[in-house]
Short mmCIF file of C-alpha atoms and ligand atoms in Angstrom, two decimals:
data_model
loop_
_atom_site.label_atom_id
_atom_site.label_comp_id
_atom_site.label_asym_id
_atom_site.label_seq_id
_atom_site.Cartn_x
_atom_site.Cartn_y
_atom_site.Cartn_z
CA MET K 126 3.67 96.33 11.14
CA GLN K 127 3.02 93.47 8.74
CA LEU K 128 5.34 92.98 5.75
CA THR K 129 4.96 90.56 2.87
CA VAL K 130 8.08 89.88 0.81
CA PHE K 131 8.12 88.24 -2.60
CA ASN K 132 11.52 86.95 -3.64
CA GLY K 133 11.54 87.10 -7.45
CA SER K 134 14.86 85.38 -8.09
CA PRO K 135 14.76 82.30 -10.33
CA ARG K 136 17.33 80.90 -7.89
CA GLY K 137 14.86 81.15 -5.02
CA LYS K 138 16.33 79.98 -1.73
CA GLY K 139 19.83 79.85 -3.22
CA SER K 140 19.70 83.46 -4.38
CA ASN K 141 21.68 86.58 -3.64
CA THR K 142 18.30 88.24 -3.26
CA LYS K 143 17.59 85.94 -0.33
CA VAL K 144 20.74 86.80 1.62
CA LEU K 145 19.98 90.53 1.34
CA VAL K 146 16.30 90.08 2.23
CA ASP K 147 17.25 87.92 5.23
CA GLN K 148 19.35 90.74 6.67
CA PHE K 149 16.58 93.25 6.02
CA LEU K 150 14.08 91.00 7.82
CA ASP K 151 16.39 90.46 10.80
CA GLY K 152 16.49 94.20 11.27
CA PHE K 153 12.77 94.56 10.60
CA MET K 154 11.87 92.01 13.28
CA LYS K 155 13.55 94.13 15.97
CA GLY K 156 10.49 96.37 15.81
CA ASN K 157 7.71 95.72 18.33
CA GLY K 158 4.92 93.50 17.07
CA ASN K 159 6.32 93.26 13.56
CA SER K 160 5.63 90.19 11.48
CA TYR K 161 6.43 89.06 7.97
CA LYS K 162 5.54 86.52 5.34
CA ILE K 163 7.85 85.46 2.55
CA VAL K 164 7.07 83.88 -0.80
CA TYR K 165 9.49 82.49 -3.39
CA LEU K 166 8.18 83.13 -6.86
CA ASN K 167 10.37 80.43 -8.44
CA THR K 168 8.51 77.66 -6.64
CA THR K 169 5.07 79.19 -6.10
CA LYS K 170 3.10 78.94 -9.29
CA ASP K 171 -0.42 79.29 -7.87
CA SER K 172 -1.37 82.72 -9.11
CA ASP K 173 -4.57 82.91 -7.00
CA TYR K 174 -2.48 82.37 -3.88
CA LEU K 175 0.01 85.06 -4.94
CA ILE K 176 -2.76 87.56 -5.59
CA LYS K 177 -4.32 86.77 -2.22
CA MET K 178 -0.98 87.31 -0.46
CA PHE K 179 -0.68 90.67 -2.19
CA GLU K 180 -4.25 91.68 -1.34
CA GLU K 181 -3.79 90.85 2.32
CA ALA K 182 -0.43 92.59 2.74
CA GLU K 183 -0.07 95.80 4.70
CA LYS K 184 3.39 96.58 3.32
CA PHE K 185 4.71 94.76 0.30
CA LEU K 186 8.35 94.32 -0.76
CA LEU K 187 9.11 92.90 -4.20
CA ALA K 188 12.77 91.85 -4.35
CA PHE K 189 14.51 90.58 -7.47
CA PRO K 190 17.76 90.41 -9.46
CA LEU K 191 18.12 92.58 -12.54
CA TYR K 192 17.55 90.34 -15.58
CA VAL K 193 18.35 91.90 -18.94
CA ASP K 194 17.75 95.39 -17.58
CA SER K 195 14.38 94.62 -16.05
CA MET K 196 12.57 92.08 -13.89
CA PRO K 197 12.91 88.30 -14.27
CA THR K 198 10.11 86.62 -16.21
CA ILE K 199 8.54 85.11 -13.09
CA VAL K 200 8.24 88.62 -11.66
CA LYS K 201 6.63 89.99 -14.83
CA THR K 202 4.19 87.06 -14.82
CA PHE K 203 3.20 87.96 -11.27
CA ILE K 204 2.83 91.64 -12.19
CA GLU K 205 0.57 90.68 -15.11
CA SER K 206 -1.64 88.73 -12.72
CA LEU K 207 -2.20 91.92 -10.69
CA GLU K 208 -3.98 93.67 -13.57
CA PRO K 209 -7.46 93.22 -12.05
CA LEU K 210 -6.24 94.94 -8.86
CA CYS K 211 -5.23 98.21 -10.53
CA GLY K 212 -6.68 101.11 -8.56
CA ARG K 213 -8.04 98.92 -5.76
CA LYS K 214 -8.27 101.15 -2.68
CA GLU K 215 -6.95 98.65 -0.15
CA ASN K 216 -3.76 97.81 -2.07
CA PRO K 217 -0.65 97.65 0.15
CA ASP K 218 2.15 100.19 0.26
CA ILE K 219 4.78 98.88 -2.08
CA GLY K 220 8.58 98.99 -2.20
CA PHE K 221 11.21 97.24 -4.28
CA LEU K 222 14.68 95.80 -3.98
CA VAL K 223 16.63 95.44 -7.21
CA GLN K 224 20.11 93.97 -7.03
CA SER K 225 22.34 93.41 -10.04
CA GLY K 226 25.46 91.64 -11.21
CA LEU K 227 27.00 94.68 -12.86
CA PRO K 228 28.46 96.96 -10.22
CA GLU K 229 26.95 100.39 -10.97
CA SER K 230 23.40 101.36 -10.07
CA ILE K 231 22.87 103.10 -13.42
CA HIS K 232 21.90 99.65 -14.79
CA SER K 233 18.91 99.46 -12.45
CA ARG K 234 17.70 103.06 -12.85
CA TYR K 235 15.57 102.24 -15.89
CA VAL K 236 13.56 99.49 -14.26
CA GLU K 237 13.27 101.79 -11.23
CA ARG K 238 11.24 104.18 -13.38
CA TYR K 239 9.05 101.27 -14.40
CA LEU K 240 8.51 100.21 -10.79
CA LYS K 241 7.51 103.70 -9.74
CA LYS K 242 5.00 103.86 -12.58
CA LEU K 243 3.76 100.36 -11.69
CA SER K 244 3.01 101.52 -8.15
CA ALA K 245 0.94 104.39 -9.54
CA ARG K 246 -0.82 102.02 -11.94
CA LEU K 247 -1.77 99.74 -9.05
CA GLY K 248 -2.76 102.70 -6.90
CA CYS K 249 -0.22 101.63 -4.27
CA SER K 250 1.65 104.14 -2.19
CA TYR K 251 5.28 103.90 -3.40
CA MET K 252 7.86 103.38 -0.66
CA GLY K 253 10.85 103.49 -2.97
CA THR K 254 13.36 101.19 -4.66
CA ILE K 255 16.50 99.92 -2.98
CA ILE K 256 19.22 99.46 -5.61
CA LYS K 257 22.42 97.54 -5.06
CA GLY K 258 24.91 96.62 -7.77
CA GLY K 259 27.73 94.08 -7.85
CA VAL K 260 25.86 91.48 -5.84
CA GLU K 261 26.61 88.38 -7.93
CA GLY K 262 28.47 85.87 -5.81
CA ALA K 263 27.37 87.40 -2.48
CA GLN K 264 25.46 84.28 -1.52
CA ALA K 265 28.64 82.16 -1.83
CA LYS K 266 30.98 84.51 0.04
CA PRO K 267 32.16 83.99 3.61
CA VAL K 268 30.22 86.10 6.09
CA TRP K 269 33.08 88.52 6.87
CA MET K 270 33.27 89.59 3.25
CA ASN K 271 29.63 90.59 3.28
CA LYS K 272 29.74 92.30 6.66
CA LYS K 273 29.36 95.87 5.48
CA LEU K 274 26.70 94.98 2.92
CA PHE K 275 24.75 92.90 5.40
CA ASN K 276 24.94 95.57 8.05
CA SER K 277 23.46 98.13 5.67
CA PHE K 278 20.55 95.83 4.87
CA TYR K 279 20.06 95.06 8.55
CA GLN K 280 19.95 98.78 9.39
CA LEU K 281 17.63 99.45 6.48
CA GLY K 282 15.27 96.74 7.74
CA LYS K 283 15.49 98.02 11.28
CA THR K 284 14.57 101.60 10.45
CA PHE K 285 11.87 100.31 8.13
CA GLY K 286 10.48 98.25 10.98
CA GLU K 287 10.27 101.40 13.10
CA THR K 288 9.14 104.01 10.60
CA GLY K 289 7.61 102.09 7.67
CA LYS K 290 10.04 103.94 5.39
CA PHE K 291 13.31 103.18 3.65
CA ASP K 292 16.10 105.27 5.20
CA GLU K 293 17.13 107.60 2.38
CA GLU K 294 20.70 107.90 3.54
CA ILE K 295 21.24 104.13 3.55
CA VAL K 296 19.48 103.75 0.19
CA ASP K 297 21.76 106.44 -1.28
CA ARG K 298 24.84 104.81 0.16
CA LEU K 299 23.89 101.36 -1.17
CA ALA K 300 23.38 102.82 -4.64
CA GLN K 301 27.01 103.96 -4.83
CA PRO K 302 28.58 104.01 -7.33
CA GLU K 303 25.99 105.35 -9.71
CA ARG K 304 28.71 105.16 -12.36
CA TYR K 305 32.42 104.51 -12.02
CA SER K 306 34.96 107.30 -12.24
CA LYS K 307 37.74 106.99 -14.83
CA ILE K 308 40.14 105.74 -12.18
CA HIS K 309 37.70 103.11 -10.96
CA LEU K 310 37.07 101.94 -14.51
CA TRP K 311 40.79 101.56 -14.95
CA LEU K 312 41.09 99.61 -11.69
CA PHE K 313 38.15 97.45 -12.71
CA LYS K 314 39.87 96.56 -15.97
CA LEU K 315 42.89 95.40 -14.00
CA PHE K 316 41.26 93.68 -11.05
CA GLY K 317 37.67 93.07 -12.19
CA LYS K 318 35.92 89.81 -11.50
CA PHE K 319 37.41 87.80 -14.37
CA TRP K 320 38.74 85.28 -11.87
CA TYR K 321 35.16 84.68 -10.81
CA TRP K 322 34.33 83.17 -14.21
CA ASP K 323 37.74 81.61 -14.81
CA THR K 324 37.58 79.66 -11.55
CA MET K 325 34.23 78.14 -12.57
CA LEU K 326 35.32 77.58 -16.18
CA LYS K 327 38.42 75.70 -15.04
CA LYS K 328 36.53 73.66 -12.49
CA ASN K 329 34.20 72.54 -15.28
CA ASN K 330 37.02 71.81 -17.73
CA ALA K 331 35.49 74.41 -20.01
CA PHE K 332 38.19 77.08 -19.91
CA GLU K 333 39.55 76.28 -23.39
CA LYS K 334 36.02 76.47 -24.78
CA ARG K 335 35.18 79.80 -23.25
CA PHE K 336 35.13 81.68 -26.56
CA ASN K 337 33.02 79.06 -28.39
CA LYS K 338 30.51 80.34 -30.93
CA PRO K 339 28.21 77.32 -31.26
CA TYR K 340 25.40 79.08 -33.13
CA LEU K 341 27.42 80.65 -35.90
CA GLU K 342 26.39 79.61 -39.42
CA VAL K 343 29.41 79.46 -41.65
CA LYS K 344 28.66 81.25 -44.90
CA MET W 129 13.30 100.18 -53.25
CA THR W 130 15.26 97.79 -51.11
CA SER W 131 18.78 98.96 -50.54
CA LYS W 132 20.06 95.85 -48.81
CA LYS W 133 18.74 92.33 -48.55
CA MET W 134 18.69 91.34 -44.91
CA LYS W 135 18.09 88.35 -42.67
CA ILE W 136 15.43 89.31 -40.18
CA THR W 137 14.20 87.48 -37.10
CA ILE W 138 10.90 88.44 -35.50
CA LEU W 139 10.12 87.43 -31.92
CA ASN W 140 6.35 87.57 -31.59
CA GLY W 141 5.68 87.85 -27.86
CA ASN W 142 1.89 87.98 -28.07
CA PRO W 143 0.71 85.62 -25.32
CA GLN W 144 -2.95 85.56 -26.34
CA ALA W 145 -4.28 83.76 -29.37
CA ASP W 146 -7.44 85.89 -29.22
CA ASN W 147 -5.40 89.05 -29.77
CA ILE W 148 -5.85 88.52 -33.49
CA LYS W 149 -5.05 92.11 -34.34
CA PHE W 150 -1.51 91.74 -33.10
CA ASP W 151 -0.76 88.52 -34.95
CA SER W 152 -2.21 89.81 -38.17
CA TYR W 153 -0.06 92.93 -37.87
CA ILE W 154 3.01 90.67 -37.58
CA ASP W 155 1.80 88.52 -40.50
CA THR W 156 1.34 91.57 -42.70
CA LEU W 157 4.74 92.88 -41.68
CA THR W 158 6.39 89.52 -42.40
CA GLY W 159 4.78 89.43 -45.85
CA LEU W 160 5.82 92.95 -46.74
CA LEU W 161 9.41 92.38 -45.56
CA LYS W 162 9.55 89.25 -47.70
CA SER W 163 8.23 91.07 -50.74
CA ASN W 164 11.05 93.54 -50.14
CA ARG W 165 13.38 90.56 -50.66
CA HIS W 166 14.38 90.16 -47.02
CA THR W 167 14.62 86.68 -45.50
CA VAL W 168 12.30 86.53 -42.51
CA THR W 169 12.01 84.03 -39.66
CA ALA W 170 9.09 84.80 -37.39
CA PHE W 171 8.82 82.93 -34.10
CA LYS W 172 5.42 82.76 -32.46
CA LEU W 173 6.78 82.36 -28.95
CA ARG W 174 3.55 81.19 -27.32
CA ASP W 175 3.53 78.06 -29.49
CA MET W 176 7.09 77.17 -28.62
CA ASP W 177 8.66 75.23 -25.78
CA ILE W 178 10.73 77.86 -23.96
CA LYS W 179 11.62 77.35 -20.33
CA HIS W 180 12.61 80.03 -17.84
CA CYS W 181 16.24 80.97 -17.40
CA ILE W 182 17.18 79.70 -13.94
CA GLY W 183 20.36 81.75 -13.64
CA CYS W 184 22.67 78.71 -13.45
CA TRP W 185 25.48 80.28 -15.56
CA SER W 186 25.99 76.96 -17.41
CA CYS W 187 25.91 78.81 -20.72
CA TRP W 188 28.91 80.81 -19.54
CA VAL W 189 31.00 78.38 -17.49
CA GLU W 190 29.97 74.83 -18.34
CA THR W 191 28.95 74.59 -22.00
CA PRO W 192 30.18 78.02 -23.15
CA GLY W 193 27.80 79.64 -25.59
CA GLU W 194 25.02 77.08 -25.16
CA CYS W 195 22.22 76.66 -22.65
CA ILE W 196 21.95 73.29 -20.91
CA ILE W 197 18.14 73.38 -20.91
CA SER W 198 16.88 71.54 -23.96
CA ASP W 199 13.91 73.21 -25.60
CA ASN W 200 13.29 75.54 -28.55
CA SER W 201 15.45 78.39 -27.28
CA GLY W 202 18.51 77.11 -29.15
CA GLU W 203 16.60 77.59 -32.40
CA ILE W 204 15.93 81.19 -31.46
CA CYS W 205 19.57 81.84 -30.50
CA LYS W 206 20.71 80.42 -33.82
CA SER W 207 18.34 82.45 -35.93
CA TYR W 208 19.01 85.53 -33.81
CA ILE W 209 22.78 85.58 -34.04
CA ASN W 210 22.77 84.87 -37.78
CA SER W 211 20.38 87.75 -38.50
CA ASP W 212 21.08 91.32 -39.55
CA PHE W 213 18.03 92.65 -37.77
CA VAL W 214 15.82 91.39 -34.94
CA ILE W 215 12.35 92.68 -34.15
CA PHE W 216 11.04 92.27 -30.60
CA ALA W 217 7.26 92.47 -30.72
CA SER W 218 4.70 92.44 -27.93
CA PRO W 219 1.47 93.89 -26.65
CA VAL W 220 1.96 96.17 -23.63
CA ILE W 221 0.73 94.44 -20.48
CA MET W 222 0.90 96.27 -17.15
CA GLY W 223 3.17 98.88 -18.67
CA PHE W 224 5.77 96.56 -20.17
CA THR W 225 6.27 93.98 -22.90
CA SER W 226 4.94 90.50 -22.13
CA ALA W 227 6.44 87.96 -19.74
CA LEU W 228 6.48 85.66 -22.78
CA LEU W 229 8.84 87.94 -24.68
CA LYS W 230 10.90 88.47 -21.53
CA LYS W 231 11.31 84.73 -21.17
CA ALA W 232 12.71 84.39 -24.68
CA MET W 233 14.97 87.39 -24.17
CA GLU W 234 16.57 85.99 -21.03
CA ARG W 235 17.46 82.85 -22.92
CA LEU W 236 19.67 84.91 -25.24
CA LEU W 237 22.26 85.04 -22.46
CA PRO W 238 24.48 82.37 -24.15
CA LEU W 239 25.05 84.84 -26.99
CA VAL W 240 27.22 87.07 -24.83
CA HIS W 241 30.39 86.34 -22.87
CA PRO W 242 30.82 86.40 -19.09
CA TYR W 243 33.90 88.61 -19.22
CA PHE W 244 33.50 92.33 -18.79
CA GLU W 245 34.38 95.35 -20.85
CA VAL W 246 33.81 99.08 -20.53
CA VAL W 247 31.13 100.52 -22.84
CA ASN W 248 30.42 104.27 -22.70
CA GLY W 249 32.01 104.46 -19.27
CA GLU W 250 29.93 101.57 -17.86
CA ILE W 251 30.73 97.93 -17.16
CA HIS W 252 29.02 95.49 -19.53
CA HIS W 253 29.69 91.97 -20.71
CA LEU W 254 31.96 91.13 -23.60
CA SER W 255 30.80 90.01 -27.05
CA ARG W 256 30.95 86.32 -27.84
CA TYR W 257 30.30 86.79 -31.56
CA ASP W 258 31.88 89.23 -33.99
CA ARG W 259 28.60 90.82 -34.96
CA TYR W 260 25.13 91.16 -33.53
CA PRO W 261 21.88 92.06 -35.27
CA LEU W 262 20.43 95.54 -34.94
CA MET W 263 17.28 95.72 -32.92
CA GLY W 264 13.78 97.14 -33.38
CA LEU W 265 10.83 97.14 -31.00
CA ILE W 266 7.16 96.93 -31.95
CA ILE W 267 4.51 97.34 -29.27
CA GLN W 268 0.75 97.32 -29.19
CA LYS W 269 -0.75 99.79 -26.77
CA GLY W 270 -3.01 98.48 -24.05
CA ARG W 271 -6.09 100.32 -22.80
CA ASP W 272 -4.09 102.25 -20.21
CA THR W 273 -0.78 102.68 -22.06
CA ASP W 274 0.41 106.28 -22.10
CA GLU W 275 3.39 108.20 -23.50
CA GLU W 276 5.37 107.70 -20.30
CA ASP W 277 4.94 103.90 -20.51
CA ILE W 278 6.18 103.89 -24.08
CA LYS W 279 9.21 105.95 -23.10
CA ILE W 280 10.01 103.64 -20.18
CA ILE W 281 9.71 100.50 -22.33
CA SER W 282 11.75 102.02 -25.11
CA ASP W 283 14.48 103.15 -22.69
CA ILE W 284 14.72 99.70 -21.10
CA TYR W 285 15.07 98.12 -24.54
CA MET W 286 17.69 100.71 -25.41
CA ARG W 287 19.61 99.50 -22.34
CA SER W 288 19.09 95.82 -23.20
CA ALA W 289 20.40 96.56 -26.68
CA ILE W 290 23.70 97.68 -25.13
CA ASN W 291 23.83 94.41 -23.21
CA ILE W 292 23.24 92.37 -26.33
CA LYS W 293 25.95 94.31 -28.11
CA THR W 294 23.78 96.32 -30.47
CA SER W 295 21.56 99.37 -30.66
CA LEU W 296 17.83 99.94 -30.71
CA ARG W 297 16.93 101.47 -34.07
CA PHE W 298 13.24 102.16 -33.49
CA THR W 299 10.22 101.72 -31.27
CA LYS W 300 7.02 101.52 -33.34
CA LEU W 301 3.39 101.14 -32.34
CA THR W 302 1.04 98.72 -34.06
CA ASP W 303 -1.26 101.77 -34.45
CA GLY W 304 1.08 102.85 -37.22
CA SER W 305 1.44 101.25 -40.62
CA VAL W 306 3.66 98.26 -41.38
CA GLU W 307 5.11 100.30 -44.26
CA GLU W 308 6.63 102.62 -41.68
CA VAL W 309 8.51 99.70 -40.10
CA VAL W 310 9.61 98.31 -43.46
CA ASN W 311 10.85 101.75 -44.52
CA ALA W 312 12.81 102.10 -41.30
CA ILE W 313 14.47 98.74 -41.94
CA ASN W 314 15.08 99.43 -45.62
CA SER W 315 16.78 102.70 -44.83
CA ILE W 316 19.50 100.99 -42.77
C1 LIG U 53 19.43 85.94 -17.64
C2 LIG U 53 20.18 86.90 -16.76
C3 LIG U 53 20.18 88.24 -17.06
C4 LIG U 53 20.87 89.16 -16.28
N1 LIG U 53 20.85 90.47 -16.63
C5 LIG U 53 21.55 91.37 -15.90
C6 LIG U 53 21.57 92.75 -16.29
O1 LIG U 53 20.95 93.16 -17.26
N2 LIG U 53 22.32 93.60 -15.55
C7 LIG U 53 23.03 93.19 -14.45
O2 LIG U 53 23.69 94.01 -13.83
N3 LIG U 53 23.00 91.89 -14.05
C8 LIG U 53 22.28 90.98 -14.76
N4 LIG U 53 22.25 89.66 -14.36
C9 LIG U 53 22.98 89.26 -13.14
C10 LIG U 53 22.09 89.14 -11.91
O3 LIG U 53 21.34 90.29 -11.68
C11 LIG U 53 22.98 88.89 -10.70
O4 LIG U 53 23.73 87.73 -10.92
C12 LIG U 53 22.19 88.76 -9.41
O5 LIG U 53 23.04 88.95 -8.30
C13 LIG U 53 21.49 87.42 -9.28
O6 LIG U 53 20.73 87.43 -8.10
P1 LIG U 53 19.97 86.15 -7.51
O7 LIG U 53 21.02 85.20 -7.03
O8 LIG U 53 19.14 86.72 -6.41
O9 LIG U 53 19.13 85.58 -8.60
C14 LIG U 53 21.58 88.73 -15.14
C15 LIG U 53 21.58 87.36 -14.82
C16 LIG U 53 20.91 86.44 -15.61
C17 LIG U 53 20.95 85.00 -15.26
#
């Protein structure tokens, strides 16, 4: 099986998207005769090349971080360039990976509807959308902290490499929680990732300025 | 009759100069809003220098509230946050608003705060400012745009509105009259 992956993160090779895709590909490559190509949209501006990569793909995975409830600009630019290929018979099967900073998958469900419709618009067979919340910071964590997450993506890639399908059970598991329960919301308020921002703010000597309102016009 | 005089920002996300119909719709709208005594700032995004958000978090943890990339996006942020109403406007391209409008929207990130809060039982980011403008969406249908596309776009903007600490008041098509939009704004 041949798989072409486009990484749509503006952070490219330093992205959370990359660490998840890498695990998926490790699993995928366990399958006999499988091969892949990967393209980083943040550094590849040649739209003819991108279109050609899409045209030649057998299976196509578009992976990106959720950006203001949809796809990053570089991903939308790529999608716009595919307009001439709508309905082309030989278009690849297409699947998506959307990972977000906010922890619940509800945030990504809206763009999921868009992606499903996009597949129909292109005339691509839709393989599904993998959704994973709470991924911000994953790329900077020590390996042991990501073990469970990485293993899921590895397994997902492995079964995909064998069957050409996303394992529904793993996809469902990754998408938990859809929303937080009351107790989880309460726990989040107590232990949520505030330290994540505070650590960076302090390191940059910006902690005291964290509530700045630089654009406010005083009336 | 105008009930309330408002400051309105329009983000014109039409990427193509030859889509004259779209720009003239926005021009007519701007004129009519002004004659209703609103103050209007309309940004033609394609003529501006707006770079992509690179996800560096500087606007949250280095220069809080401000982006480190120097281009025209600061102007937009300033007009945006000091407005009562913001109109996002774009032709529909491949079932969604333009990459151009998306680019400008991502650069609004400095307007919110990195900290989290619970909104309607979901985690979202905290407000940085005390008030945020209400939001409206105007789209121009493409050849293949159907009802489902419009619903998807509108729902995504409804979600984005939550993330920029406001609510989406309407989604209007450029097929309709500008009066309709002005009435919707006047009735707020
Ligand atoms: C401009 C911008 C907008 C974002 N919008 C959202 C959002 O709407 N919802 C969300 O959950 N996360 C949002 N995020 C967070 C990213 O999805 C998250 O940090 C992700 O893990 C980044 O992945 P990457 O390293 O692969 O780029 C946003 C980040 C940036 C920079």
